[in-house]
């Protein structure tokens, strides 16, 4: 039931995540207006009390806070571009996935429309939205975030980074990179033991135990990176390069593709060729950078 003391919110985009966002606002008592190009996706939300706008113009006019969650930034501009003259005074919260550059450009566009802009990165799946474990990163207008922090808190744990609109997208994609790297490693491992008919479900608990033990070392690895990644006897690059080559060899022997691992082997080989005597694996992060600030 809507609460008159709660800020009205509009949600544009009703894919699985958009529907979850709108549902969380409704559960928290926010008068919620929704709009989607395929209006049938709004039926369940309408039954729960949402107002279904007939046009995107009507949707944005309905609330001081407009939350957008669509496929990408191109769709954001496609939908909202024609409305640039009617967004003044509103807070635009863009939770669509994109790059830092796209977020900064969107912030400039919104400022030109007279709107406050907050970009966000959703570190959750739809079923988690509305619960504390749903982490949502925000960056952009500090004033707008401060005014609407309670409203955005209806979606999960709202974490504000800073005024650079691109940082939420940067953190979002960096965290996803870590996740995909982890899952990629698990897929490789499961394929390797699966070549000997070992069920993935049987092997998974051992992987979880091992990865939990190794992730505990990440703060120390991060400290080594920030300190310049000096000598590390526990992760000597030459030793690691040899061990990693054995993973590739074993995979090939077991009839498993090495396409996921070959880039890492190439990076290790490049580091060894650079004769970084005594350098440890934390130094690899610097070698990945191509800007002038790279140490590689």
PDB file of C-alpha atoms in Angstrom, residues 180-286:
ATOM      1  CA  UNK A 180      33.513 -14.200 -14.175  1.00  0.00           C
ATOM      2  CA  UNK A 181      37.162 -15.026 -13.575  1.00  0.00           C
ATOM      3  CA  UNK A 182      36.176 -17.193 -10.624  1.00  0.00           C
ATOM      4  CA  UNK A 183      33.409 -18.954 -12.542  1.00  0.00           C
ATOM      5  CA  UNK A 184      35.660 -19.390 -15.556  1.00  0.00           C
ATOM      6  CA  UNK A 185      38.207 -21.119 -13.339  1.00  0.00           C
ATOM      7  CA  UNK A 186      35.489 -23.382 -11.952  1.00  0.00           C
ATOM      8  CA  UNK A 187      34.268 -24.281 -15.437  1.00  0.00           C
ATOM      9  CA  UNK A 188      37.814 -25.258 -16.394  1.00  0.00           C
ATOM     10  CA  UNK A 189      38.277 -27.282 -13.224  1.00  0.00           C
ATOM     11  CA  UNK A 190      34.933 -29.058 -13.629  1.00  0.00           C
ATOM     12  CA  UNK A 191      35.763 -29.919 -17.239  1.00  0.00           C
ATOM     13  CA  UNK A 192      39.131 -31.325 -16.181  1.00  0.00           C
ATOM     14  CA  UNK A 193      37.811 -33.657 -13.479  1.00  0.00           C
ATOM     15  CA  UNK A 194      34.729 -34.345 -15.585  1.00  0.00           C
ATOM     16  CA  UNK A 195      37.014 -35.884 -18.206  1.00  0.00           C
ATOM     17  CA  UNK A 196      37.500 -38.676 -15.650  1.00  0.00           C
ATOM     18  CA  UNK A 197      33.745 -38.947 -14.958  1.00  0.00           C
ATOM     19  CA  UNK A 198      33.937 -37.047 -11.657  1.00  0.00           C
ATOM     20  CA  UNK A 199      30.550 -35.312 -11.121  1.00  0.00           C
ATOM     21  CA  UNK A 200      30.792 -31.539 -10.826  1.00  0.00           C
ATOM     22  CA  UNK A 201      28.498 -31.637  -7.783  1.00  0.00           C
ATOM     23  CA  UNK A 202      30.901 -34.015  -6.047  1.00  0.00           C
ATOM     24  CA  UNK A 203      33.897 -31.820  -6.841  1.00  0.00           C
ATOM     25  CA  UNK A 204      32.288 -28.454  -6.041  1.00  0.00           C
ATOM     26  CA  UNK A 205      32.586 -28.582  -2.206  1.00  0.00           C
ATOM     27  CA  UNK A 206      36.355 -29.047  -2.513  1.00  0.00           C
ATOM     28  CA  UNK A 207      36.501 -26.040  -4.873  1.00  0.00           C
ATOM     29  CA  UNK A 208      34.500 -23.908  -2.434  1.00  0.00           C
ATOM     30  CA  UNK A 209      36.807 -24.835   0.444  1.00  0.00           C
ATOM     31  CA  UNK A 210      39.917 -24.072  -1.617  1.00  0.00           C
ATOM     32  CA  UNK A 211      38.650 -20.769  -2.980  1.00  0.00           C
ATOM     33  CA  UNK A 212      37.500 -19.618   0.457  1.00  0.00           C
ATOM     34  CA  UNK A 213      41.000 -20.252   1.772  1.00  0.00           C
ATOM     35  CA  UNK A 214      42.578 -18.377  -1.124  1.00  0.00           C
ATOM     36  CA  UNK A 215      40.256 -15.361  -1.082  1.00  0.00           C
ATOM     37  CA  UNK A 216      41.321 -14.737   2.499  1.00  0.00           C
ATOM     38  CA  UNK A 217      44.679 -13.720   1.026  1.00  0.00           C
ATOM     39  CA  UNK A 218      43.214 -11.002  -1.225  1.00  0.00           C
ATOM     40  CA  UNK A 219      43.707  -8.104   1.243  1.00  0.00           C
ATOM     41  CA  UNK A 220      47.419  -8.970   1.471  1.00  0.00           C
ATOM     42  CA  UNK A 221      47.633  -9.277  -2.320  1.00  0.00           C
ATOM     43  CA  UNK A 222      45.959  -5.880  -2.675  1.00  0.00           C
ATOM     44  CA  UNK A 223      48.406  -4.339  -0.203  1.00  0.00           C
ATOM     45  CA  UNK A 224      51.306  -5.764  -2.242  1.00  0.00           C
ATOM     46  CA  UNK A 225      49.841  -4.241  -5.417  1.00  0.00           C
ATOM     47  CA  UNK A 226      49.492  -0.821  -3.791  1.00  0.00           C
ATOM     48  CA  UNK A 227      53.037  -1.046  -2.431  1.00  0.00           C
ATOM     49  CA  UNK A 228      54.490  -1.780  -5.858  1.00  0.00           C
ATOM     50  CA  UNK A 229      54.353  -5.572  -5.800  1.00  0.00           C
ATOM     51  CA  UNK A 230      57.832  -6.314  -4.580  1.00  0.00           C
ATOM     52  CA  UNK A 231      59.428  -9.715  -4.013  1.00  0.00           C
ATOM     53  CA  UNK A 232      57.094 -12.537  -3.063  1.00  0.00           C
ATOM     54  CA  UNK A 233      58.636 -15.927  -2.378  1.00  0.00           C
ATOM     55  CA  UNK A 234      55.177 -17.521  -2.148  1.00  0.00           C
ATOM     56  CA  UNK A 235      54.124 -16.484  -5.653  1.00  0.00           C
ATOM     57  CA  UNK A 236      57.373 -16.218  -7.593  1.00  0.00           C
ATOM     58  CA  UNK A 237      56.494 -15.579 -11.217  1.00  0.00           C
ATOM     59  CA  UNK A 238      58.831 -18.146 -12.720  1.00  0.00           C
ATOM     60  CA  UNK A 239      57.474 -20.864 -10.450  1.00  0.00           C
ATOM     61  CA  UNK A 240      53.891 -19.849 -11.171  1.00  0.00           C
ATOM     62  CA  UNK A 241      54.499 -19.780 -14.931  1.00  0.00           C
ATOM     63  CA  UNK A 242      55.765 -23.376 -14.856  1.00  0.00           C
ATOM     64  CA  UNK A 243      52.844 -24.538 -12.705  1.00  0.00           C
ATOM     65  CA  UNK A 244      50.329 -22.788 -14.916  1.00  0.00           C
ATOM     66  CA  UNK A 245      51.828 -24.373 -18.039  1.00  0.00           C
ATOM     67  CA  UNK A 246      51.197 -27.746 -16.418  1.00  0.00           C
ATOM     68  CA  UNK A 247      47.497 -26.890 -16.023  1.00  0.00           C
ATOM     69  CA  UNK A 248      47.300 -26.264 -19.755  1.00  0.00           C
ATOM     70  CA  UNK A 249      49.205 -29.435 -20.583  1.00  0.00           C
ATOM     71  CA  UNK A 250      47.007 -31.541 -18.320  1.00  0.00           C
ATOM     72  CA  UNK A 251      43.868 -29.996 -19.799  1.00  0.00           C
ATOM     73  CA  UNK A 252      44.971 -30.862 -23.329  1.00  0.00           C
ATOM     74  CA  UNK A 253      45.882 -34.397 -22.254  1.00  0.00           C
ATOM     75  CA  UNK A 254      42.379 -34.777 -20.800  1.00  0.00           C
ATOM     76  CA  UNK A 255      40.752 -33.486 -23.966  1.00  0.00           C
ATOM     77  CA  UNK A 256      39.749 -30.139 -22.421  1.00  0.00           C
ATOM     78  CA  UNK A 257      40.075 -26.814 -24.239  1.00  0.00           C
ATOM     79  CA  UNK A 258      42.574 -24.300 -22.853  1.00  0.00           C
ATOM     80  CA  UNK A 259      40.919 -21.218 -24.396  1.00  0.00           C
ATOM     81  CA  UNK A 260      39.960 -19.808 -20.974  1.00  0.00           C
ATOM     82  CA  UNK A 261      43.489 -20.121 -19.607  1.00  0.00           C
ATOM     83  CA  UNK A 262      45.749 -19.169 -22.487  1.00  0.00           C
ATOM     84  CA  UNK A 263      45.567 -15.394 -21.862  1.00  0.00           C
ATOM     85  CA  UNK A 264      46.771 -15.900 -18.287  1.00  0.00           C
ATOM     86  CA  UNK A 265      49.641 -18.062 -19.509  1.00  0.00           C
ATOM     87  CA  UNK A 266      50.592 -15.372 -22.017  1.00  0.00           C
ATOM     88  CA  UNK A 267      50.613 -12.751 -19.264  1.00  0.00           C
ATOM     89  CA  UNK A 268      52.806 -14.928 -17.022  1.00  0.00           C
ATOM     90  CA  UNK A 269      55.199 -15.575 -19.894  1.00  0.00           C
ATOM     91  CA  UNK A 270      55.415 -11.838 -20.613  1.00  0.00           C
ATOM     92  CA  UNK A 271      56.199 -11.111 -16.984  1.00  0.00           C
ATOM     93  CA  UNK A 272      58.930 -13.749 -16.895  1.00  0.00           C
ATOM     94  CA  UNK A 273      60.389 -12.441 -20.160  1.00  0.00           C
ATOM     95  CA  UNK A 274      60.581  -8.981 -18.589  1.00  0.00           C
ATOM     96  CA  UNK A 275      63.020 -10.543 -16.076  1.00  0.00           C
ATOM     97  CA  UNK A 276      61.218  -9.290 -13.019  1.00  0.00           C
ATOM     98  CA  UNK A 277      63.476 -11.165 -10.665  1.00  0.00           C
ATOM     99  CA  UNK A 278      61.779 -11.990  -7.392  1.00  0.00           C
ATOM    100  CA  UNK A 279      58.531 -10.316  -8.430  1.00  0.00           C
ATOM    101  CA  UNK A 280      55.338 -12.005  -7.336  1.00  0.00           C
ATOM    102  CA  UNK A 281      51.973 -12.478  -8.992  1.00  0.00           C
ATOM    103  CA  UNK A 282      50.573  -9.204  -7.556  1.00  0.00           C
ATOM    104  CA  UNK A 283      52.777  -7.425 -10.110  1.00  0.00           C
ATOM    105  CA  UNK A 284      50.628  -8.860 -12.917  1.00  0.00           C
ATOM    106  CA  UNK A 285      47.911  -6.278 -12.253  1.00  0.00           C
ATOM    107  CA  UNK A 286      50.265  -3.479 -13.289  1.00  0.00           C
TER     108      UNK A 286
END
